[in-house]
Coordinates of C-alpha atoms in Angstrom, one line a residue:
X17 CA 13.8 1.9 25.1
X18 CA 17.1 2.5 27.2
X19 CA 19.7 5.4 25.8
X20 CA 16.8 6.9 24.1
X21 CA 15.6 10.8 24.2
X22 CA 12.1 12.1 24.7
X23 CA 11.2 12.2 21.1
X24 CA 12.1 8.3 20.6
X25 CA 10.3 7.8 23.5
X26 CA 7.2 9.9 22.1
X27 CA 7.6 8.7 18.5
X28 CA 7.1 4.9 19.5
X29 CA 4.8 5.1 21.5
X30 CA 2.3 6.8 18.8
X31 CA 3.6 4.7 16.0
X32 CA 0.7 2.9 14.0
X33 CA 2.8 1.4 11.6
X34 CA 5.5 1.7 9.0
X35 CA 3.9 2.7 5.1
X36 CA 4.7 1.4 2.5
X37 CA 6.8 4.5 1.4
X38 CA 9.3 3.7 4.7
X39 CA 7.2 6.9 6.5
X40 CA 5.7 6.3 9.9
X41 CA 1.8 6.2 10.4
X42 CA 2.1 8.7 13.6
X43 CA -1.1 8.8 15.8
X44 CA -1.6 12.5 16.6
X45 CA -2.8 12.8 20.1
X46 CA -4.2 16.8 19.8
X47 CA -5.3 18.6 16.6
X48 CA -5.5 22.4 16.7
X49 CA -7.5 24.3 13.9
X50 CA -7.8 28.1 13.0
X51 CA -9.8 29.6 10.5
X52 CA -7.1 29.9 7.6
X53 CA -5.7 26.1 6.8
X54 CA -9.2 24.3 7.9
X55 CA -12.1 25.3 5.3
X56 CA -10.5 23.9 2.5
X57 CA -9.5 20.5 4.8
X58 CA -13.5 20.6 5.9
X59 CA -14.1 20.6 1.7
X60 CA -11.8 17.9 1.2
X61 CA -14.0 15.6 3.7
X62 CA -17.2 16.5 2.6
X63 CA -16.0 15.6 -1.2
X64 CA -14.9 12.1 -0.1
X65 CA -17.9 12.0 2.3
X66 CA -15.8 11.6 5.0
X67 CA -16.2 12.6 8.7
X68 CA -14.0 13.7 11.7
X69 CA -12.7 10.5 13.2
X70 CA -11.9 11.9 17.1
X71 CA -13.8 15.1 16.9
X72 CA -12.8 15.0 20.8
X73 CA -9.4 15.5 20.0
X74 CA -9.5 18.4 17.8
X75 CA -9.9 21.7 19.2
X76 CA -10.7 25.3 17.1
X77 CA -9.9 28.8 17.9
X78 CA -9.9 31.9 15.3
X79 CA -6.7 34.2 15.6
X80 CA -5.2 35.0 12.1
X81 CA -7.8 37.0 10.6
X82 CA -9.4 38.7 13.7
X83 CA -9.3 42.6 14.0
X84 CA -7.9 43.5 17.1
X85 CA -9.6 47.0 17.4
X86 CA -13.5 46.4 16.4
X87 CA -14.4 43.0 16.9
X88 CA -17.9 43.4 15.8
X89 CA -19.6 41.4 13.8
X90 CA -19.9 41.1 10.6
X91 CA -16.4 42.1 10.1
X92 CA -15.6 44.9 7.7
X93 CA -13.2 42.5 5.9
X94 CA -15.9 40.4 4.1
X95 CA -13.2 37.1 3.3
X96 CA -12.5 37.5 7.3
X97 CA -16.2 37.1 7.6
X98 CA -16.7 34.0 5.4
X99 CA -13.7 32.4 7.1
X100 CA -14.8 32.6 10.6
X101 CA -18.5 31.7 9.7
X102 CA -17.1 28.7 7.7
X103 CA -15.0 27.5 11.0
X104 CA -18.5 28.0 13.0
X105 CA -20.4 26.0 11.0
X106 CA -17.4 23.4 10.5
X107 CA -17.1 23.0 13.8
X108 CA -20.9 22.6 14.7
X109 CA -21.3 20.4 11.7
X110 CA -18.6 17.6 12.6
X111 CA -18.8 18.6 16.5
X112 CA -15.7 20.1 17.4
X113 CA -14.7 22.3 20.6
X114 CA -14.4 26.2 19.4
X115 CA -13.4 28.6 21.1
X116 CA -15.1 31.9 19.5
X117 CA -14.6 35.4 20.2
X118 CA -16.5 36.6 23.5
X119 CA -16.4 32.8 24.8
X120 CA -13.6 34.0 27.3
X121 CA -10.9 31.8 25.9
X122 CA -10.4 32.6 22.5
X123 CA -6.7 33.8 21.3
X124 CA -4.1 32.9 19.6
X125 CA -4.1 28.9 19.0
X126 CA -0.6 28.6 20.4
X127 CA -1.5 30.5 23.5
X128 CA -4.9 28.9 24.5
X129 CA -3.9 25.7 24.5
X130 CA -1.3 25.8 27.2
X131 CA -3.1 28.2 29.1
X132 CA -6.0 25.5 29.4
X133 CA -3.9 22.7 29.8
X134 CA -4.7 21.1 26.7
X135 CA -0.9 20.6 25.7
X136 CA 0.7 18.1 28.1
X137 CA 4.1 16.1 28.1
X138 CA 4.4 13.0 25.9
X139 CA 1.7 14.6 23.3
X140 CA 1.9 14.4 19.4
X141 CA 0.4 17.6 18.7
X142 CA -0.2 18.9 14.8
X143 CA -1.6 21.9 13.7
X144 CA -1.9 24.0 10.0
X145 CA 0.4 26.5 11.5
X146 CA 4.5 26.7 11.5
X147 CA 4.8 27.7 15.2
X148 CA 3.3 24.7 16.4
X149 CA 6.8 23.8 17.8
X150 CA 5.8 25.8 20.8
X151 CA 4.0 23.2 22.6
X152 CA 7.2 21.3 22.8
X153 CA 7.9 23.7 25.6
X154 CA 5.6 21.0 27.6
X155 CA 7.6 17.9 26.4
X156 CA 5.3 17.1 23.6
X157 CA 6.5 16.4 19.8
X158 CA 4.6 19.3 17.6
X159 CA 4.2 19.4 14.5
X160 CA 3.4 22.4 12.1
X161 CA 1.5 21.0 8.8
X162 CA -0.2 21.8 5.6
X163 CA -4.0 21.9 4.5
X164 CA -3.9 18.1 3.2
X165 CA -2.8 17.0 6.2
X166 CA -5.3 18.8 8.2
X167 CA -7.5 16.7 6.6
X168 CA -5.7 13.9 6.9
X169 CA -5.5 14.1 10.9
X170 CA -9.3 15.0 11.0
X171 CA -10.3 11.9 8.7
X172 CA -7.9 9.6 10.4
X173 CA -6.2 11.0 13.3
X174 CA -2.8 10.1 11.9
X175 CA -0.3 11.6 10.1
X176 CA 2.8 10.1 7.4
X177 CA 5.9 11.4 8.5
X178 CA 9.6 10.8 8.2
X179 CA 11.0 10.3 11.7
X180 CA 13.5 13.2 12.5
X181 CA 17.1 12.7 13.8
X182 CA 17.5 14.5 17.3
X183 CA 20.0 17.6 18.2
X184 CA 20.7 18.5 21.7
X185 CA 21.2 22.5 21.8
X186 CA 22.4 22.5 25.6
X187 CA 22.9 26.1 26.9
X188 CA 24.2 26.4 30.3
X189 CA 24.5 29.5 33.0
X190 CA 22.5 32.6 33.7
X191 CA 21.3 35.3 31.5
X192 CA 22.4 38.7 32.0
X193 CA 20.1 41.5 32.8
X194 CA 18.1 42.7 29.9
X195 CA 18.5 39.4 28.1
X196 CA 15.5 37.3 27.7
X197 CA 14.2 34.0 26.1
X198 CA 13.7 35.5 22.4
X199 CA 17.3 36.7 22.9
X200 CA 18.3 33.3 23.3
X201 CA 16.9 31.8 20.4
X202 CA 17.4 34.7 18.2
X203 CA 21.2 34.0 19.0
X204 CA 20.9 30.1 18.6
X205 CA 19.5 30.9 14.9
X206 CA 21.7 33.8 14.5
X207 CA 24.8 31.3 15.0
X208 CA 23.4 28.1 13.6
X209 CA 21.1 29.3 10.5
X210 CA 18.4 29.1 9.3
X211 CA 18.8 25.5 7.4
X212 CA 20.5 24.0 10.3
X213 CA 17.9 22.1 11.6
X214 CA 16.4 20.3 8.2
X215 CA 15.8 16.9 9.2
X216 CA 16.0 17.5 13.0
X217 CA 14.3 18.4 15.9
X218 CA 16.1 20.2 18.6
X219 CA 16.1 19.2 22.2
X220 CA 16.7 22.1 24.5
X221 CA 18.4 21.3 27.6
X222 CA 20.7 22.8 30.0
X223 CA 20.7 24.9 33.2
X224 CA 19.6 27.9 31.0
X225 CA 16.3 26.6 29.8
X226 CA 16.2 24.6 33.1
X227 CA 15.5 28.0 35.0
X228 CA 13.3 29.6 32.2
X229 CA 9.4 29.5 33.1
X230 CA 7.1 28.1 31.0
X231 CA 6.5 30.9 28.9
X232 CA 9.9 31.7 28.1
X233 CA 10.3 28.1 27.1
X234 CA 7.5 28.4 24.7
X235 CA 9.2 31.6 23.3
X236 CA 11.8 29.2 22.7
X237 CA 10.4 26.3 21.3
X238 CA 7.9 28.3 19.2
X239 CA 11.2 29.9 16.7
X240 CA 12.6 26.0 16.3
X241 CA 11.1 26.3 13.0
X242 CA 12.4 29.4 12.1
X243 CA 16.2 27.5 12.5
X244 CA 14.8 25.2 10.3
X245 CA 14.0 22.3 12.8
X246 CA 10.8 20.3 12.2
X247 CA 10.0 20.6 16.1
X248 CA 11.7 21.8 19.4
X249 CA 11.2 20.7 22.7
X250 CA 12.1 20.6 26.4
X251 CA 11.9 17.9 28.8
X252 CA 9.0 17.8 31.3
X253 CA 9.9 19.0 34.7
X254 CA 8.8 20.3 38.0
X255 CA 8.2 23.8 36.3
X256 CA 6.2 21.8 33.6
X257 CA 3.6 20.2 36.4
X258 CA 3.2 23.3 38.5
X259 CA 2.4 25.6 35.3
X260 CA 0.0 22.7 34.4
X261 CA -1.5 21.5 37.9
X262 CA -5.0 22.8 38.2
X263 CA -5.6 23.9 34.4
X264 CA -9.1 22.9 32.6
X265 CA -7.6 20.3 30.8
X266 CA -4.9 18.5 33.3
X267 CA -5.7 15.5 34.9
X268 CA -7.1 15.8 38.5
X269 CA -6.6 14.2 41.8
X270 CA -5.0 10.9 41.5
X271 CA -4.9 11.1 38.0
X272 CA -2.5 14.0 38.4
X273 CA 0.1 11.9 40.4
X274 CA 0.0 8.9 38.0
X275 CA 0.4 11.4 34.8
X276 CA 3.5 13.0 36.6
X277 CA 4.7 9.9 37.3
X278 CA 4.1 8.8 33.6
X279 CA 5.3 12.4 32.3
X280 CA 9.1 11.7 34.4
X281 CA 9.6 8.5 32.7
X282 CA 9.6 10.2 29.2
X283 CA 12.1 13.0 30.0
X284 CA 15.4 12.0 27.7
X285 CA 17.7 9.1 29.4
X286 CA 20.7 10.4 31.1
X287 CA 22.8 8.4 28.3
X288 CA 20.1 9.3 25.4
X289 CA 22.1 8.7 22.0
X290 CA 21.9 12.0 20.0
X291 CA 22.4 12.5 16.1
X292 CA 24.5 15.8 17.4
X293 CA 25.2 18.0 20.7
X294 CA 26.2 22.0 20.4
X295 CA 26.7 23.8 23.1
X296 CA 26.1 27.8 24.1
X297 CA 27.2 29.9 27.0
X298 CA 24.0 31.9 27.9
X299 CA 26.3 34.6 29.5
X300 CA 27.8 35.2 25.9
X301 CA 24.2 36.4 24.8
X302 CA 23.4 40.0 24.4
X303 CA 20.4 41.6 23.8
X304 CA 19.5 40.9 20.0
X305 CA 18.0 42.2 17.0
X306 CA 17.5 41.0 13.3
X307 CA 18.7 43.6 10.5
X308 CA 17.7 41.3 7.9
X309 CA 15.1 39.6 6.0
X310 CA 15.4 36.1 7.7
X311 CA 15.5 35.6 11.4
X312 CA 18.9 34.4 11.1
X313 CA 20.3 37.8 10.0
X314 CA 20.5 39.0 13.8
X315 CA 23.2 40.8 15.6
X316 CA 23.7 41.6 19.1
X317 CA 22.1 45.6 19.6
X318 CA 25.6 46.6 20.3
X319 CA 26.9 45.3 17.2
X320 CA 27.1 47.2 13.9
X321 CA 25.3 45.3 10.8
X322 CA 28.0 42.9 9.3
X323 CA 30.1 43.5 6.4
X324 CA 29.6 40.9 3.6
X325 CA 33.2 39.5 4.1
X326 CA 32.3 38.7 7.5
X327 CA 29.9 36.5 6.5
X328 CA 30.1 32.8 5.0
X329 CA 30.3 32.6 1.0
X330 CA 26.9 31.6 0.8
X331 CA 25.0 33.8 3.2
X332 CA 27.0 36.8 1.4
X333 CA 24.3 37.1 -1.7
X334 CA 21.2 37.1 0.8
X335 CA 22.8 39.5 2.7
X336 CA 23.5 42.1 -0.4
X337 CA 19.5 41.4 -1.0
X338 CA 18.9 42.2 2.6
X339 CA 21.1 45.8 2.8
X340 CA 19.0 46.8 -0.4
X341 CA 15.5 46.0 1.4
X342 CA 16.1 47.4 4.5
X343 CA 18.1 50.5 3.5
X344 CA 20.9 49.5 6.1
X345 CA 24.1 49.6 5.1
X346 CA 27.4 47.3 6.3
X347 CA 29.4 48.5 9.1
X348 CA 26.3 50.9 10.6
X349 CA 25.1 50.5 14.2
X350 CA 21.7 49.3 14.5
X351 CA 21.6 51.3 17.5
X352 CA 19.7 54.6 16.4
X353 CA 17.8 52.9 13.0
X354 CA 14.7 54.9 13.1
X355 CA 11.2 53.0 13.9
X356 CA 7.8 53.9 13.0
X357 CA 5.7 51.0 14.1
X358 CA 6.0 49.1 17.5
X359 CA 4.3 46.0 18.2
X360 CA 4.1 43.7 21.3
X361 CA 2.1 40.4 21.0
X362 CA 2.0 37.0 18.6
X363 CA 2.4 33.5 19.7
X364 CA 6.0 33.9 20.5
X365 CA 5.8 37.4 22.9
X366 CA 2.0 37.8 23.4
X367 CA 1.8 36.0 26.9
X368 CA 1.1 37.2 30.5
X369 CA 4.8 37.2 31.7
X370 CA 5.6 39.2 28.3
X371 CA 3.3 41.7 29.1
X372 CA 4.6 42.2 32.7
X373 CA 8.2 42.7 31.1
X374 CA 7.3 45.2 29.0
X375 CA 5.0 47.0 31.4
X376 CA 7.8 47.4 33.4
X377 CA 9.7 49.7 31.4
X378 CA 7.0 51.3 30.0
X379 CA 6.1 52.7 33.3
X380 CA 6.9 56.2 33.8
X381 CA 8.0 56.6 30.0
X382 CA 5.8 57.3 26.8
X383 CA 5.8 56.8 23.3
X384 CA 8.0 58.7 21.0
X385 CA 6.4 61.2 18.8
X386 CA 5.5 60.1 15.8
X387 CA 5.6 56.2 16.8
X388 CA 2.6 53.7 16.7
X389 CA 2.8 51.2 19.5
X390 CA 0.5 48.7 20.7
X391 CA -0.3 45.9 22.2
X392 CA -2.0 42.7 21.9
X393 CA -2.7 40.0 24.3
X394 CA -2.3 36.1 23.0
X395 CA -6.0 35.6 24.4
X396 CA -9.0 36.8 25.7
X397 CA -7.2 35.2 29.3
X398 CA -4.0 37.1 28.8
X399 CA -6.1 40.2 28.5
X400 CA -8.3 39.6 31.5
X401 CA -5.6 38.8 33.4
X402 CA -3.4 41.5 32.4
X403 CA -6.1 44.4 33.2
X404 CA -6.6 42.4 36.6
X405 CA -3.0 43.4 37.2
X406 CA -3.4 46.8 35.6
X407 CA -1.0 46.7 32.9
X408 CA -3.0 48.0 30.4
X409 CA -3.4 51.0 32.0
X410 CA 0.3 51.3 32.5
X411 CA 0.4 50.9 28.5
X412 CA -2.1 53.2 28.0
X413 CA -0.9 56.0 29.9
X414 CA 2.5 55.5 28.4
X415 CA 1.4 56.0 24.9
X416 CA 0.6 52.6 23.7
X417 CA -2.9 51.3 22.2
X418 CA -4.4 48.5 24.0
X419 CA -6.2 46.1 21.8
X420 CA -8.1 42.6 21.6
X421 CA -6.3 39.2 20.9
X422 CA -5.3 37.9 17.8
X423 CA -2.2 37.4 15.6
X424 CA -2.4 40.9 14.8
X425 CA 0.6 42.4 13.3
X426 CA 2.7 38.8 13.2
X427 CA 1.4 38.3 9.5
X428 CA -0.6 40.3 6.8
X429 CA -4.4 38.6 7.2
X430 CA -5.9 41.3 9.5
X431 CA -6.1 45.0 9.2
X432 CA -2.9 45.6 11.4
X433 CA -0.2 46.1 8.4
X434 CA 2.4 48.2 8.0
X435 CA 2.2 50.6 5.1
X436 CA 4.8 51.6 2.8
X437 CA 8.3 51.8 3.6
X438 CA 7.5 51.8 7.4
X439 CA 9.8 49.7 9.8
X440 CA 8.7 48.0 12.7
X441 CA 10.2 47.0 15.8
X442 CA 8.2 43.6 16.7
X443 CA 8.2 40.8 18.9
X444 CA 6.7 38.7 16.4
X445 CA 8.9 35.8 14.7
X446 CA 9.4 36.4 10.7
X447 CA 10.9 39.2 9.3
X448 CA 10.6 37.9 5.9
X449 CA 9.8 40.5 2.8
X450 CA 6.2 41.9 2.9
X451 CA 5.6 39.7 6.4
X452 CA 3.7 42.7 7.9
X453 CA 1.4 43.6 5.2
X454 CA 3.4 46.1 2.9
X455 CA 5.4 44.7 0.2
X456 CA 8.2 47.2 1.2
X457 CA 7.4 47.2 4.7
X458 CA 10.5 46.3 6.8
X459 CA 10.8 44.0 10.3
X460 CA 13.1 44.1 12.8
X461 CA 12.6 41.2 15.7
X462 CA 13.6 41.4 18.9
X463 CA 12.1 41.0 22.6
X464 CA 9.1 42.8 23.8
X465 CA 11.1 44.7 26.1
X466 CA 13.7 45.5 23.3
X467 CA 10.4 46.8 21.7
X468 CA 9.5 49.1 24.6
X469 CA 12.6 50.5 24.1
X470 CA 12.6 51.3 20.8
X471 CA 8.7 52.8 21.5
X472 CA 10.3 55.5 23.8
X473 CA 13.4 56.5 22.3
X474 CA 11.9 56.2 18.5
X475 CA 14.6 54.3 17.6
X476 CA 16.3 50.8 18.3
X477 CA 17.7 51.2 21.5
X478 CA 20.0 48.9 23.7
X479 CA 17.1 47.9 26.5
X480 CA 20.1 47.7 29.0
X481 CA 20.6 51.5 29.1
X482 CA 16.6 51.9 29.8
X483 CA 17.0 48.8 32.6
X484 CA 19.6 51.3 34.2
X485 CA 17.7 54.2 34.7
X486 CA 14.3 52.5 35.2
X487 CA 12.1 54.7 37.3

């Protein structure tokens, strides 16, 4: 197909047919499951006397409910223990590959699939989790789906979907010191809004994204959903192939050369037609932090909380709600806001490069009195690699806790939770009310480096001031 985007090409290659509803029946090449959205799906299969059509195309792990301090079984939380047992039993019954705790490969689902080479360009990928768009960093089309859709993929290896429009998000230029991939995506969401991507796939393009490593690209694509987009992707290139080569499930030998040639053909054509194109200048982005109750309510760290009249009319009611909930007043600098908890981890920022950047800033410094700070590797492999590099020792010496892999404080489904009105500086992806475990808890999203800056100062701090004085 000429003048086609990668999205168009992958969609057409995986189209089984058109349903009576007008939707596309789309073949799903890789299905990732975990303990939260799969038990009900397996129960629905049994109710209908159905099996798993292609068990070899489904991979499971446990992440959301996993304790990150003691992982001794049975878990203290009886519901969490029931959920992991259900996943163990379902995977055994239906012949599904399962990366359990202690396997050496367990971790957050959107961390383990890329690090093992399961995620590859040109794939269609589905998972019962909102942040499945992470895998788009490889040039895959990846969708977060609901429980009934998990059932559909298990039973038929297909989904019924409406085809999306494609918006090209083009960013060029180099990022300034102290600005990371997390700041890039928070800036994009801030500028476009949390609803702008509804009905779209986002193609991230331009020299800024081309200069990013794969883990940075995953951070960007991970949060496409927070801007309303059903998926986000980056065209595969030499960076993609270098990351994948030699990984567990990557093609080997002559198959590798054929795969790279095929992946190259899937890239968006130079004259591809987009439904919309928006341009950004990387040099304009500063370290970014959210101040409100959606990922779109963000500001540069050296800015003040916006006044209502500075916002579009439709955004003002939510801003007023956010002022009250967050105990932040318009016109007040975000720098200096006291923090209680500092969390580094999640499927957005729990990879090895994230921990390396955080450790650079933590080295020679110490967590401020009264602040609880902890680091949660995204997978058992990340933890092993980080410890081999001595990163855990840097964090421990600086007063951070070093935990076992899991989703942790990204969401309130495990013991890592805020209490009361605690305020969290978090490298995760959502700052909704109650997201981190307390119905009154408050979350400020930022990069891992910004989390370290907040932890050692005891309040929101411009990371650039610490970079200038890094020991």
